[in-house]
Amino acid sequence: MVYLHCIARKPKKDVDMIEQQIQEVCRRFCIVGEYQRYEVVNSGHINTTYRVFFLRNGGIKDYILQKVNTYVFNNPIEVMENISSVTEFIRKKIKEKQATAKRNVLHYAKTAENDYYTRTEDGGFWRCCRYIDDSICYEKTDDLKVIEESGIAFGEFQRYLADYPVEDLHIVIPHFHNTVWRYENFRTAIAEDVAGRAAAITAEIDGYFALEEIATLPYRKQKSGILPLRVTHNDTKMSNVLFDARTKEHLSVIDLDTVMPGLVAFDFGDAIRVAASTCEEDEKDLEKVSVDLAKFEAFAKGFVTALKTSMSEAEKDSLALGAIAMTAECGMRFLTDYLNGDKYFRIHYPDQNLVRARCHLVLAQDMVKHLDEMQKIIEKYYR
Ligand code: GN1
Ligand code: MG
């Protein structure tokens, strides 16, 4: 394919460094049109994300540019291989039933060298995808319809990929949802205590150990052959779904970095951690932290209905457990990072990882109390 390099430079003298780099990266991705401006997209704890605007044929075209965190993804080329292959697979399936998949699956741009990435001199690894027109995303919402739509989006995502050869995927982060391994890591962080923080948080540490048995159950069931591995998203928080800005129907699942072999319980559970919680991920007032069963039901309805034809009884039985496992695991990862001196998750204030960990502990404990109710709700939609 022939690409045109025709971005007009902004006639401003003091274009800042970031903007210069953004424009350079856009040129490499052969974006056609006149560069207008960029915005920083602040959601997400790992990559650095920008939305860039171009003027083309009298209208605005926008793109998402991301600088991939190579501390977290140390083989970013493999990340892009997974993403391009999975998005192509989904695109084909969607196009079998409708004229265009434009708004229903991500579309990454290629460089003139035919790569889905470019590297800048500072070692940055960049990628670029089209912004889906008239789309919005939510960090969280009380709108049960939107929550149900997010359930459909993640359920459909797994359904589209049900016959994707799972062994072909690169393992971009080994042991990502291996909760047993995550607990080992946690133990190491406590023992090493590099930031000298362990003594002050023994209650939180004990709280996470008390959840260990139940939290590791889905992973152990996979190891003993009860639960199958399939292609999963593995980072199914609410903000990773795009919705139509007007109708609020789901459009596409985004943030495909961690698409890897996993359990259906991981995707269900990680989504519940966010969508069915009564608060933000870092709520300080622990009185406000609990699982909202109406929200749980809305998500479960969408997810289970979309996926039930390709989900076994054993998988169905693991979903509510997955919510506990993913909430405990994520909270324990925040606490591990706090113990390690905040190296992994981006923080916006000093104790944020500890605050996140406390919030997740209370949420996971509340889910344990409501396990039977959650299970009953799932049964209702599986029938
Ligand atoms: C990270 O980058 P982001 O915000 O999509 C993390 C997830 C956590 C999540 C917690 C690669 O996701 O595993 O669940 O933060 N992603 C990675 O909000 O570690
Ligand atoms: Mg992510």
Coordinates of C-alpha atoms and ligand atoms in Angstrom, one line a residue:
M1 CA 0.0 0.0 0.0
V2 CA 1.2 3.5 -0.8
Y3 CA 1.1 6.0 2.0
L4 CA 1.3 9.8 1.7
H5 CA 3.4 11.8 4.1
C6 CA 1.6 15.0 4.2
I7 CA 1.1 16.4 7.6
A8 CA 1.4 20.2 7.7
R9 CA 3.6 21.4 10.5
K10 CA 1.9 23.5 13.1
P11 CA 3.1 27.1 12.5
K12 CA 3.8 27.7 16.1
K13 CA 7.3 28.5 17.3
D14 CA 7.2 26.9 20.7
V15 CA 5.7 23.6 19.8
D16 CA 6.5 21.6 23.0
M17 CA 8.7 18.5 22.9
I18 CA 5.8 16.1 23.3
E19 CA 3.9 17.7 20.5
Q20 CA 6.9 17.5 18.3
Q21 CA 7.3 13.8 19.0
I22 CA 3.6 13.2 18.5
Q23 CA 3.7 14.9 15.1
E24 CA 6.8 12.9 14.1
V25 CA 5.1 9.6 15.1
C26 CA 2.0 10.6 13.2
R27 CA 4.1 11.2 10.1
R28 CA 5.6 7.8 10.4
F29 CA 2.1 6.3 10.6
C30 CA 1.4 8.2 7.3
I31 CA -1.6 10.0 8.7
V32 CA -3.0 12.1 5.9
G33 CA -4.3 15.6 6.7
E34 CA -3.3 18.7 8.6
Y35 CA -2.3 18.2 12.2
Q36 CA -4.4 20.2 14.6
R37 CA -3.8 19.3 18.2
Y38 CA -3.5 16.5 20.8
E39 CA -5.1 15.6 24.1
V40 CA -3.7 13.5 26.8
V41 CA -5.9 10.5 27.7
N42 CA -5.5 9.9 31.4
S43 CA -7.3 6.6 31.9
G44 CA -5.1 3.5 32.3
H45 CA -2.3 2.7 34.6
I46 CA 0.3 1.4 32.2
N47 CA 0.7 3.0 28.7
T48 CA 0.8 6.7 27.8
T49 CA -2.1 7.6 25.6
Y50 CA -2.9 10.6 23.3
R51 CA -5.7 11.5 21.1
V52 CA -4.6 13.4 18.0
F53 CA -6.8 15.5 15.7
F54 CA -6.3 16.1 12.0
L55 CA -8.1 18.2 9.5
R56 CA -8.9 16.2 6.4
N57 CA -11.4 17.0 3.6
G58 CA -13.0 19.7 5.7
G59 CA -13.6 17.4 8.6
I60 CA -11.8 16.3 11.8
K61 CA -10.2 12.8 11.9
D62 CA -8.8 11.6 15.1
Y63 CA -6.4 8.8 16.2
I64 CA -5.3 7.2 19.4
L65 CA -1.5 7.2 19.7
Q66 CA 0.1 5.2 22.4
K67 CA 3.5 4.9 23.8
V68 CA 3.6 1.4 25.1
N69 CA 5.1 0.8 28.6
T70 CA 8.0 -1.4 27.8
Y71 CA 8.8 -2.0 31.5
V72 CA 5.5 -3.9 31.6
F73 CA 5.5 -5.2 28.0
N74 CA 9.1 -6.1 27.4
N75 CA 8.3 -7.7 24.0
P76 CA 6.0 -5.1 22.5
I77 CA 6.3 -6.5 19.0
E78 CA 4.7 -9.7 20.2
V79 CA 2.0 -7.6 21.8
M80 CA 1.3 -6.0 18.4
E81 CA 1.4 -9.4 16.7
N82 CA -1.3 -10.7 19.0
I83 CA -3.4 -7.6 18.6
S84 CA -3.2 -7.5 14.8
S85 CA -4.0 -11.1 14.5
V86 CA -6.9 -11.1 16.9
T87 CA -8.4 -7.9 15.4
E88 CA -8.2 -9.3 11.9
F89 CA -9.9 -12.5 13.1
I90 CA -12.7 -10.6 14.6
R91 CA -13.0 -8.2 11.7
K92 CA -13.6 -11.1 9.3
K93 CA -16.3 -12.6 11.5
I94 CA -18.1 -9.3 11.8
K95 CA -17.9 -8.7 8.1
E96 CA -19.7 -12.0 7.5
K97 CA -22.8 -10.5 9.1
Q98 CA -22.6 -6.8 8.4
A99 CA -21.2 -4.4 5.7
T100 CA -18.5 -2.8 7.8
A101 CA -16.7 -3.6 11.0
K102 CA -15.3 0.0 11.3
R103 CA -16.9 0.8 14.6
N104 CA -16.8 -2.7 16.1
V105 CA -13.2 -3.6 16.2
L106 CA -10.0 -1.6 16.5
H107 CA -8.0 -0.8 13.4
Y108 CA -4.3 -0.2 13.8
A109 CA -2.3 1.9 11.3
K110 CA 0.9 0.7 9.7
T111 CA 4.0 2.6 8.9
A112 CA 5.6 2.9 5.5
E113 CA 7.8 -0.1 6.5
N114 CA 4.6 -2.1 7.0
D115 CA 4.9 -2.3 10.7
Y116 CA 2.2 -1.8 13.3
Y117 CA 4.7 0.2 15.5
T118 CA 7.5 2.7 15.3
R119 CA 10.4 3.3 17.7
T120 CA 11.5 6.8 18.6
E121 CA 15.1 7.8 19.5
D122 CA 14.3 7.9 23.2
G123 CA 13.5 4.2 23.1
G124 CA 9.8 4.8 22.9
F125 CA 7.6 2.1 21.2
W126 CA 4.5 3.7 19.6
R127 CA 1.4 2.5 17.9
C128 CA -1.6 4.2 16.4
C129 CA -5.2 3.3 15.8
R130 CA -8.2 5.0 14.4
Y131 CA -10.5 6.7 16.9
I132 CA -13.9 5.1 16.6
D133 CA -16.3 7.9 15.5
D134 CA -18.9 9.1 18.0
S135 CA -17.8 6.7 20.7
I136 CA -17.5 7.2 24.4
C137 CA -16.2 5.2 27.3
Y138 CA -17.0 5.2 31.0
E139 CA -14.6 4.7 33.9
K140 CA -17.7 3.7 35.8
T141 CA -21.5 4.1 35.6
D142 CA -24.7 3.6 37.5
D143 CA -26.6 3.1 34.2
L144 CA -27.6 -0.6 34.3
K145 CA -28.2 -0.7 30.6
V146 CA -24.7 0.4 29.9
I147 CA -23.3 -2.2 32.3
E148 CA -25.4 -4.9 30.5
E149 CA -24.0 -3.6 27.2
S150 CA -20.4 -3.9 28.5
G151 CA -21.2 -7.5 29.5
I152 CA -22.4 -8.2 26.0
A153 CA -19.2 -6.6 24.6
F154 CA -16.9 -8.8 26.6
G155 CA -19.1 -11.9 26.1
E156 CA -19.2 -11.4 22.3
F157 CA -15.4 -10.8 22.3
Q158 CA -14.9 -14.3 23.7
R159 CA -17.5 -15.8 21.4
Y160 CA -15.8 -14.3 18.3
L161 CA -12.5 -15.8 19.5
A162 CA -13.9 -19.2 20.6
D163 CA -12.3 -20.9 17.6
Y164 CA -9.1 -18.8 17.5
P165 CA -6.1 -21.1 17.9
V166 CA -5.2 -20.2 21.5
E167 CA -1.7 -21.8 21.3
D168 CA -0.8 -19.3 18.5
L169 CA -0.9 -16.3 20.9
H170 CA 2.3 -15.0 22.5
I171 CA 2.4 -15.0 26.2
V172 CA 3.2 -11.3 26.5
I173 CA 3.1 -11.2 30.3
P174 CA 3.9 -14.7 31.8
H175 CA 1.7 -15.7 34.7
F176 CA -0.6 -12.7 34.2
H177 CA -3.6 -14.2 36.0
N178 CA -1.8 -17.0 37.6
T179 CA -3.1 -16.1 41.1
V180 CA -0.9 -18.8 42.7
W181 CA 2.2 -17.1 41.2
R182 CA 0.9 -13.7 42.2
Y183 CA 0.8 -14.8 45.8
E184 CA 4.4 -16.1 45.6
N185 CA 5.4 -12.7 44.2
F186 CA 3.5 -11.0 47.1
R187 CA 5.4 -13.2 49.6
T188 CA 8.7 -12.2 48.0
A189 CA 7.8 -8.5 48.2
I190 CA 7.0 -8.9 51.9
A191 CA 10.2 -10.7 52.6
E192 CA 12.4 -8.3 50.7
D193 CA 10.5 -5.2 51.8
V194 CA 12.6 -2.9 49.7
A195 CA 10.6 0.2 50.5
G196 CA 10.4 -0.5 54.2
R197 CA 6.6 -0.5 54.2
A198 CA 5.7 -4.0 55.3
A199 CA 5.6 -3.4 59.1
A200 CA 2.9 -0.8 58.8
I201 CA 0.5 -2.8 56.7
T202 CA 0.3 -6.2 58.5
A203 CA -3.6 -6.0 58.6
E204 CA -3.8 -5.7 54.9
I205 CA -1.2 -8.4 54.3
D206 CA -3.1 -10.8 56.6
G207 CA -6.4 -9.9 54.9
Y208 CA -5.0 -10.9 51.5
F209 CA -3.6 -14.2 52.9
A210 CA -7.0 -15.0 54.3
L211 CA -8.4 -14.9 50.8
E212 CA -5.6 -17.0 49.2
E213 CA -7.5 -20.3 49.1
I214 CA -10.6 -19.0 47.5
A215 CA -8.8 -16.5 45.2
T216 CA -6.5 -19.2 43.7
L217 CA -9.4 -21.7 43.1
P218 CA -10.1 -20.8 39.4
Y219 CA -6.4 -21.1 38.5
R220 CA -6.1 -24.4 40.4
K221 CA -9.2 -25.7 38.6
Q222 CA -7.6 -24.9 35.3
K223 CA -4.4 -26.7 36.3
S224 CA -6.4 -29.8 37.3
G225 CA -8.2 -29.8 33.9
I226 CA -11.6 -28.8 35.1
L227 CA -11.6 -25.4 33.4
P228 CA -10.4 -24.9 29.8
L229 CA -8.0 -22.2 28.5
R230 CA -9.5 -20.0 25.8
V231 CA -8.6 -16.6 24.3
T232 CA -9.4 -14.0 26.9
H233 CA -9.0 -10.2 27.1
N234 CA -7.6 -10.3 30.7
D235 CA -8.2 -6.6 31.4
T236 CA -11.9 -6.2 31.2
K237 CA -12.5 -3.1 33.1
M238 CA -15.5 -0.9 32.1
S239 CA -13.2 1.8 30.5
N240 CA -12.1 -0.9 28.0
V241 CA -15.4 -0.8 26.1
L242 CA -16.5 1.8 23.7
F243 CA -20.1 2.7 23.4
D244 CA -22.1 4.7 20.8
A245 CA -22.3 8.2 22.2
R246 CA -25.9 8.6 21.3
T247 CA -27.5 5.1 21.8
K248 CA -25.1 3.9 24.5
E249 CA -25.0 0.5 22.7
H250 CA -21.6 -1.3 22.9
L251 CA -19.3 -0.8 19.9
S252 CA -16.0 -2.4 20.5
V253 CA -13.7 -3.8 23.1
I254 CA -10.4 -1.9 23.4
D255 CA -7.0 -2.2 25.1
L256 CA -6.0 -5.6 23.7
D257 CA -2.5 -5.7 25.2
T258 CA -3.2 -8.6 27.4
V259 CA -5.1 -10.8 25.0
M260 CA -3.7 -14.2 25.9
P261 CA -4.8 -17.7 26.9
G262 CA -7.0 -17.5 30.0
L263 CA -10.2 -18.5 31.7
V264 CA -13.6 -17.2 31.0
A265 CA -13.8 -16.5 34.8
F266 CA -10.9 -14.0 34.5
D267 CA -12.7 -11.8 32.0
F268 CA -16.0 -12.0 33.9
G269 CA -14.4 -11.5 37.2
D270 CA -12.2 -8.6 36.3
A271 CA -15.1 -6.8 34.8
I272 CA -17.2 -7.3 37.9
R273 CA -14.4 -5.9 40.0
V274 CA -15.1 -2.6 38.4
A275 CA -18.6 -2.6 36.9
A276 CA -20.3 -4.0 40.0
S277 CA -18.4 -2.2 42.7
T278 CA -20.1 0.7 44.5
C279 CA -17.1 2.9 44.3
E280 CA -13.9 3.9 42.4
E281 CA -10.9 1.7 42.4
D282 CA -9.2 3.8 45.0
E283 CA -12.1 4.8 47.3
K284 CA -10.6 5.8 50.7
D285 CA -13.9 5.6 52.7
L286 CA -14.1 1.9 53.1
E287 CA -17.7 2.2 54.3
K288 CA -18.6 3.0 50.7
V289 CA -17.1 -0.2 49.3
S290 CA -19.3 -3.2 48.4
V291 CA -20.6 -5.2 45.6
D292 CA -23.8 -3.9 44.0
L293 CA -25.9 -7.0 43.1
A294 CA -28.1 -5.0 40.7
K295 CA -25.0 -4.0 38.8
F296 CA -23.7 -7.6 39.1
E297 CA -26.9 -8.8 37.5
A298 CA -26.8 -6.3 34.7
F299 CA -23.3 -7.3 33.7
A300 CA -24.0 -11.1 34.2
K301 CA -27.1 -10.8 32.0
G302 CA -25.2 -9.3 29.1
F303 CA -22.1 -11.5 29.4
V304 CA -23.7 -14.9 30.1
T305 CA -26.4 -14.4 27.4
A306 CA -23.8 -13.5 24.8
L307 CA -21.5 -16.4 25.6
K308 CA -23.7 -19.2 27.0
T309 CA -23.7 -21.3 23.8
S310 CA -20.0 -21.7 24.0
M311 CA -19.6 -21.9 27.8
S312 CA -19.5 -25.2 29.7
E313 CA -21.3 -25.9 33.0
A314 CA -17.9 -25.9 34.8
E315 CA -17.1 -22.5 33.3
K316 CA -20.4 -21.1 34.3
D317 CA -19.8 -22.4 37.9
S318 CA -16.5 -20.5 38.0
L319 CA -17.8 -17.0 37.1
A320 CA -18.8 -15.7 40.5
L321 CA -15.6 -17.2 42.0
G322 CA -13.7 -15.4 39.2
A323 CA -15.0 -12.1 40.6
I324 CA -13.5 -12.8 44.0
A325 CA -10.3 -14.1 42.4
M326 CA -9.7 -11.1 40.1
T327 CA -10.6 -8.6 42.8
A328 CA -8.3 -10.2 45.4
E329 CA -5.6 -10.7 42.8
C330 CA -5.7 -7.1 41.5
G331 CA -5.7 -5.7 45.0
M332 CA -2.8 -7.9 46.0
R333 CA -0.9 -6.7 42.9
F334 CA -1.5 -3.1 44.1
L335 CA -0.2 -4.0 47.5
T336 CA 2.8 -5.9 46.0
D337 CA 3.6 -2.8 44.0
Y338 CA 3.3 -0.6 47.1
L339 CA 5.8 -2.9 48.9
N340 CA 8.1 -2.7 45.9
G341 CA 8.1 1.1 45.9
D342 CA 5.5 1.7 43.2
K343 CA 7.3 0.5 40.2
Y344 CA 4.5 -0.9 38.1
F345 CA 1.2 0.9 38.3
R346 CA 1.1 4.6 37.6
I347 CA 0.1 6.5 40.8
H348 CA -1.2 10.1 41.1
Y349 CA -0.4 10.5 44.9
P350 CA 2.0 8.7 47.2
D351 CA -0.1 6.1 48.9
Q352 CA -2.5 5.4 46.0
N353 CA -1.4 1.7 45.6
L354 CA -2.1 1.1 49.3
V355 CA -5.5 2.9 49.0
R356 CA -6.4 0.8 46.0
A357 CA -5.3 -2.4 47.8
R358 CA -7.4 -1.6 50.9
C359 CA -10.5 -0.9 48.7
H360 CA -10.0 -4.1 46.8
L361 CA -9.6 -6.1 50.0
V362 CA -13.0 -4.9 51.4
L363 CA -14.6 -5.5 48.0
A364 CA -13.3 -9.0 47.7
Q365 CA -14.4 -9.8 51.3
D366 CA -17.9 -8.5 50.5
M367 CA -18.1 -10.7 47.4
V368 CA -17.2 -13.7 49.5
K369 CA -20.3 -12.9 51.7
H370 CA -22.5 -12.7 48.6
L371 CA -21.1 -15.6 46.6
D372 CA -24.3 -17.7 46.7
E373 CA -26.4 -14.8 45.5
M374 CA -24.0 -14.0 42.7
Q375 CA -24.1 -17.7 41.7
K376 CA -27.9 -17.7 41.6
I377 CA -28.0 -14.7 39.4
I378 CA -25.6 -16.4 36.9
E379 CA -27.8 -19.6 36.9
K380 CA -30.8 -17.5 35.9
Y381 CA -29.2 -16.3 32.7
Y382 CA -27.4 -19.6 31.8
R383 CA -30.6 -21.6 31.6
Ligands
GN1_1 C1 -3.8 -2.1 34.5 O1 -3.5 -0.3 32.0 P1 -4.8 -0.6 32.5 O2 -5.3 0.4 33.4 O3 -5.7 -1.0 31.4 C2 -3.4 -3.6 34.5 C3 -4.5 -4.5 34.8 C4 -5.2 -4.1 36.1 C5 -5.6 -2.6 36.0 C6 -6.2 -2.1 37.3 C7 -1.0 -4.8 31.9 O4 -4.6 -1.9 33.4 O5 -4.1 -5.8 34.9 O6 -6.3 -4.9 36.4 O7 -4.5 -1.8 35.7 N1 -2.7 -3.9 33.3 C8 -1.6 -4.5 33.2 O8 -6.9 -1.0 37.1 O9 -1.0 -4.9 34.2
MG2 MG -4.7 -2.5 30.0

